[in-house]
């Protein structure tokens, strides 16, 4: 986080100010935050509600210290049913602090929702309550069955700083919820032990409110309340101290106004206090409060230049014993960058073509995702990129509809957000460990590398020879082959980075036998270096914090309409004759066949310009770069000979020859008649170093025939099957100008693109898509981050 160097704290009463890098607790905190940074996560799903047998599309974002996270290269997403049984675990590589994925909902799924949990290996060191979790509603057709659940109201009290002291003015927040965390409306009164009504409680928002109390010596207090179902309750105000200190904080646009009170009789250590102000577990200010002769002191802490987020105030005695804590949300809108979405052509007729432009004025590289769906399916958005990164990832406990508190900075919403600050748990420190400079025990190290080939050769210890070599042949499902010659250490361990593949691969292996050790080896254990499956959900589904219900009956009707149309289409296709099926079946075109023959791994499929030079009868170009000139929009090839330079969309595309990194000089030496296939892949191309922001050009030379390759297994090699990264679907975006027509278009997600990239030179992105057969109003949702860690979110209705 950027430090405020020239901040000046204006105090209304006498106090002293020390810099935040002063010794002791604050400096230890700063060192701790540098050594053990926290990762935060957000997932952008294409929509909120799904039918059985649909695909969930998503884009995952990862931040650390409000910047793109450099810590983790792999992310794990677990999918659970309503009983807590894991349906699937997926693992994906992280590029530029993001990744994409998909999940196919089983056609026979009978649950009301699917629970998603996502994490990196590093995040497992933290409190499990901060692991990303979300429940996704699933429609099974018809009206959902409402479970008969007896709802019980829970009424809780939260003193502002944590304690209530006799004779001191205290603000006390309250929150009324049911056992699932859903807000409950109550009416209540504050009463003393003489049954006198002292105040009336008013709910300000979602079961939360605030009242004031100045406790009198020896007097007892309680809240008498009645919930929305007529159930009555009584909650005593307990833990009132006879002497002590209280902390109160009020936020304004420019300052946080602080008031500290103490009783006349306190220990000497409570007359010399320290106020530590910190954000994202990093100290901002340390203020010494001298209260030997004062019982009330006020201060103003400047906050107008702080980043958006939760600011924590911790009050200590002179010997650093914690007394009070309070958190305040600072919203200076410094967390955003602006994105403009402009409809070009909107045609909502059946299968009409639509064009939308995205423009980002910020010059930093932006990495965004966009979904366009049937607008009638959209309910109230409860989670956004803002609420996940700035609220949900910071506070313990269930927050009802967190997106509401960041949709505007109006005073009314700011007051309600402050109630959330007062009534939700914080990522509290163990101050005794901080003071003792005790480092936390880390069970999991960050995955700073992608998957690797690693394992152990058992029996090496008895050989006593120098290190050996393990020969590995990795055959991917697309028949591509990679060979590795891996040194084996004396203890039998080996590790080879770069074994990057999706789905599964067959691995052949044997040992070089120059030291005559193969006969003594008992076993070779081979792994991918990725985290093994974690145990199932620790939260019982009948005790979940949010009882899933369909609150929007119109959305449910709309979902059932899509479900019925899909069923009609399925029956229509099933009743077709064999001849009709043959005619209408979609076969692979020659370019797809060529791509499957030559491209593999990250080079296969994807968003690319493809050129088949085996059938191009117009070859007259001198070399491959000359051939590409004028064939790819925006690709600039300038110069000649050794002075050729490439530019595309503000970056320089990477060059590959047969999927090996190459350069201009090398590819210019290849005769154009020796080239079979060229792919020009739009950015980002994640197979390139640095994330491939400039895209890539892959050149494939002709093969000497399709004769069957020799099976490595015939050469006496052992074999095993090894899992790689999860393989996900690619979103299909039909083009009705080219593709054959179908019986019906029942897509509720019209467009999904997990990677929209802009930068200073190319600030615009053009979206083209076709409507389905039914939708008359569409919803566009765009979210993303940029290289500076700022976020964006744009919602636009297309009608």
PDB file of N, CA, C and O in Angstrom, residues 386-410:
ATOM      1  N   UNK A 386     -16.266  -5.397  -6.122  1.00  0.00           N
ATOM      2  CA  UNK A 386     -15.999  -4.438  -5.054  1.00  0.00           C
ATOM      3  C   UNK A 386     -16.281  -5.055  -3.683  1.00  0.00           C
ATOM      4  O   UNK A 386     -15.468  -4.964  -2.758  1.00  0.00           O
ATOM      5  N   UNK A 387     -17.452  -5.677  -3.536  1.00  0.00           N
ATOM      6  CA  UNK A 387     -17.832  -6.200  -2.218  1.00  0.00           C
ATOM      7  C   UNK A 387     -16.959  -7.378  -1.807  1.00  0.00           C
ATOM      8  O   UNK A 387     -16.656  -7.550  -0.623  1.00  0.00           O
ATOM      9  N   UNK A 388     -16.544  -8.210  -2.768  1.00  0.00           N
ATOM     10  CA  UNK A 388     -15.701  -9.352  -2.408  1.00  0.00           C
ATOM     11  C   UNK A 388     -14.326  -8.904  -1.940  1.00  0.00           C
ATOM     12  O   UNK A 388     -13.821  -9.358  -0.917  1.00  0.00           O
ATOM     13  N   UNK A 389     -13.690  -8.003  -2.704  1.00  0.00           N
ATOM     14  CA  UNK A 389     -12.330  -7.594  -2.350  1.00  0.00           C
ATOM     15  C   UNK A 389     -12.287  -6.639  -1.159  1.00  0.00           C
ATOM     16  O   UNK A 389     -11.328  -6.653  -0.390  1.00  0.00           O
ATOM     17  N   UNK A 390     -13.304  -5.801  -0.996  1.00  0.00           N
ATOM     18  CA  UNK A 390     -13.232  -4.759   0.021  1.00  0.00           C
ATOM     19  C   UNK A 390     -14.010  -5.073   1.293  1.00  0.00           C
ATOM     20  O   UNK A 390     -13.736  -4.479   2.336  1.00  0.00           O
ATOM     21  N   UNK A 391     -14.977  -6.004   1.234  1.00  0.00           N
ATOM     22  CA  UNK A 391     -15.785  -6.323   2.416  1.00  0.00           C
ATOM     23  C   UNK A 391     -15.698  -7.801   2.811  1.00  0.00           C
ATOM     24  O   UNK A 391     -15.191  -8.145   3.873  1.00  0.00           O
ATOM     25  N   UNK A 392     -16.206  -8.669   1.964  1.00  0.00           N
ATOM     26  CA  UNK A 392     -16.356 -10.076   2.329  1.00  0.00           C
ATOM     27  C   UNK A 392     -15.028 -10.736   2.655  1.00  0.00           C
ATOM     28  O   UNK A 392     -14.963 -11.627   3.508  1.00  0.00           O
ATOM     29  N   UNK A 393     -13.957 -10.331   1.973  1.00  0.00           N
ATOM     30  CA  UNK A 393     -12.646 -10.924   2.224  1.00  0.00           C
ATOM     31  C   UNK A 393     -11.971 -10.352   3.460  1.00  0.00           C
ATOM     32  O   UNK A 393     -10.864 -10.762   3.806  1.00  0.00           O
ATOM     33  N   UNK A 394     -12.600  -9.371   4.109  1.00  0.00           N
ATOM     34  CA  UNK A 394     -11.980  -8.698   5.248  1.00  0.00           C
ATOM     35  C   UNK A 394     -12.688  -8.994   6.567  1.00  0.00           C
ATOM     36  O   UNK A 394     -12.059  -8.950   7.622  1.00  0.00           O
ATOM     37  N   UNK A 395     -13.978  -9.261   6.517  1.00  0.00           N
ATOM     38  CA  UNK A 395     -14.767  -9.419   7.741  1.00  0.00           C
ATOM     39  C   UNK A 395     -15.183 -10.868   7.940  1.00  0.00           C
ATOM     40  O   UNK A 395     -15.511 -11.565   6.981  1.00  0.00           O
ATOM     41  N   UNK A 396     -15.165 -11.291   9.194  1.00  0.00           N
ATOM     42  CA  UNK A 396     -15.673 -12.616   9.513  1.00  0.00           C
ATOM     43  C   UNK A 396     -17.196 -12.586   9.559  1.00  0.00           C
ATOM     44  O   UNK A 396     -17.802 -11.552   9.781  1.00  0.00           O
ATOM     45  N   UNK A 397     -17.767 -13.761   9.383  1.00  0.00           N
ATOM     46  CA  UNK A 397     -19.211 -13.854   9.518  1.00  0.00           C
ATOM     47  C   UNK A 397     -19.937 -13.532   8.231  1.00  0.00           C
ATOM     48  O   UNK A 397     -19.378 -13.000   7.273  1.00  0.00           O
ATOM     49  N   UNK A 398     -21.206 -13.868   8.213  1.00  0.00           N
ATOM     50  CA  UNK A 398     -22.053 -13.655   7.042  1.00  0.00           C
ATOM     51  C   UNK A 398     -22.499 -12.208   6.946  1.00  0.00           C
ATOM     52  O   UNK A 398     -22.971 -11.618   7.926  1.00  0.00           O
ATOM     53  N   UNK A 399     -22.311 -11.600   5.782  1.00  0.00           N
ATOM     54  CA  UNK A 399     -22.789 -10.241   5.500  1.00  0.00           C
ATOM     55  C   UNK A 399     -23.919 -10.366   4.492  1.00  0.00           C
ATOM     56  O   UNK A 399     -23.713 -10.875   3.388  1.00  0.00           O
ATOM     57  N   UNK A 400     -25.092  -9.918   4.869  1.00  0.00           N
ATOM     58  CA  UNK A 400     -26.233 -10.030   3.971  1.00  0.00           C
ATOM     59  C   UNK A 400     -26.157  -8.955   2.899  1.00  0.00           C
ATOM     60  O   UNK A 400     -26.079  -7.762   3.189  1.00  0.00           O
ATOM     61  N   UNK A 401     -26.165  -9.400   1.629  1.00  0.00           N
ATOM     62  CA  UNK A 401     -26.159  -8.499   0.484  1.00  0.00           C
ATOM     63  C   UNK A 401     -25.031  -7.453   0.570  1.00  0.00           C
ATOM     64  O   UNK A 401     -25.272  -6.251   0.597  1.00  0.00           O
ATOM     65  N   UNK A 402     -23.764  -7.891   0.594  1.00  0.00           N
ATOM     66  CA  UNK A 402     -22.657  -6.942   0.736  1.00  0.00           C
ATOM     67  C   UNK A 402     -22.529  -5.963  -0.424  1.00  0.00           C
ATOM     68  O   UNK A 402     -22.008  -4.858  -0.245  1.00  0.00           O
ATOM     69  N   UNK A 403     -22.988  -6.356  -1.616  1.00  0.00           N
ATOM     70  CA  UNK A 403     -22.873  -5.461  -2.776  1.00  0.00           C
ATOM     71  C   UNK A 403     -23.629  -4.152  -2.560  1.00  0.00           C
ATOM     72  O   UNK A 403     -23.249  -3.108  -3.107  1.00  0.00           O
ATOM     73  N   UNK A 404     -24.697  -4.171  -1.761  1.00  0.00           N
ATOM     74  CA  UNK A 404     -25.512  -2.975  -1.522  1.00  0.00           C
ATOM     75  C   UNK A 404     -24.676  -1.839  -0.959  1.00  0.00           C
ATOM     76  O   UNK A 404     -24.846  -0.670  -1.329  1.00  0.00           O
ATOM     77  N   UNK A 405     -23.732  -2.149  -0.074  1.00  0.00           N
ATOM     78  CA  UNK A 405     -23.020  -1.109   0.667  1.00  0.00           C
ATOM     79  C   UNK A 405     -21.961  -0.397  -0.171  1.00  0.00           C
ATOM     80  O   UNK A 405     -21.421   0.621   0.260  1.00  0.00           O
ATOM     81  N   UNK A 406     -21.659  -0.924  -1.368  1.00  0.00           N
ATOM     82  CA  UNK A 406     -20.642  -0.293  -2.205  1.00  0.00           C
ATOM     83  C   UNK A 406     -21.197   0.162  -3.549  1.00  0.00           C
ATOM     84  O   UNK A 406     -20.444   0.522  -4.442  1.00  0.00           O
ATOM     85  N   UNK A 407     -22.513   0.151  -3.681  1.00  0.00           N
ATOM     86  CA  UNK A 407     -23.088   0.595  -4.952  1.00  0.00           C
ATOM     87  C   UNK A 407     -23.148   2.111  -5.038  1.00  0.00           C
ATOM     88  O   UNK A 407     -23.334   2.675  -6.110  1.00  0.00           O
ATOM     89  N   UNK A 408     -22.992   2.795  -3.890  1.00  0.00           N
ATOM     90  CA  UNK A 408     -23.068   4.259  -3.863  1.00  0.00           C
ATOM     91  C   UNK A 408     -22.349   4.745  -2.614  1.00  0.00           C
ATOM     92  O   UNK A 408     -22.191   4.007  -1.635  1.00  0.00           O
ATOM     93  N   UNK A 409     -21.900   6.003  -2.649  1.00  0.00           N
ATOM     94  CA  UNK A 409     -21.298   6.602  -1.456  1.00  0.00           C
ATOM     95  C   UNK A 409     -22.240   7.635  -0.832  1.00  0.00           C
ATOM     96  O   UNK A 409     -21.799   8.566  -0.151  1.00  0.00           O
ATOM     97  N   UNK A 410     -23.543   7.473  -1.050  1.00  0.00           N
ATOM     98  CA  UNK A 410     -24.533   8.364  -0.439  1.00  0.00           C
ATOM     99  C   UNK A 410     -24.456   8.261   1.085  1.00  0.00           C
ATOM    100  O   UNK A 410     -24.099   7.216   1.636  1.00  0.00           O
TER     101      UNK A 410
END
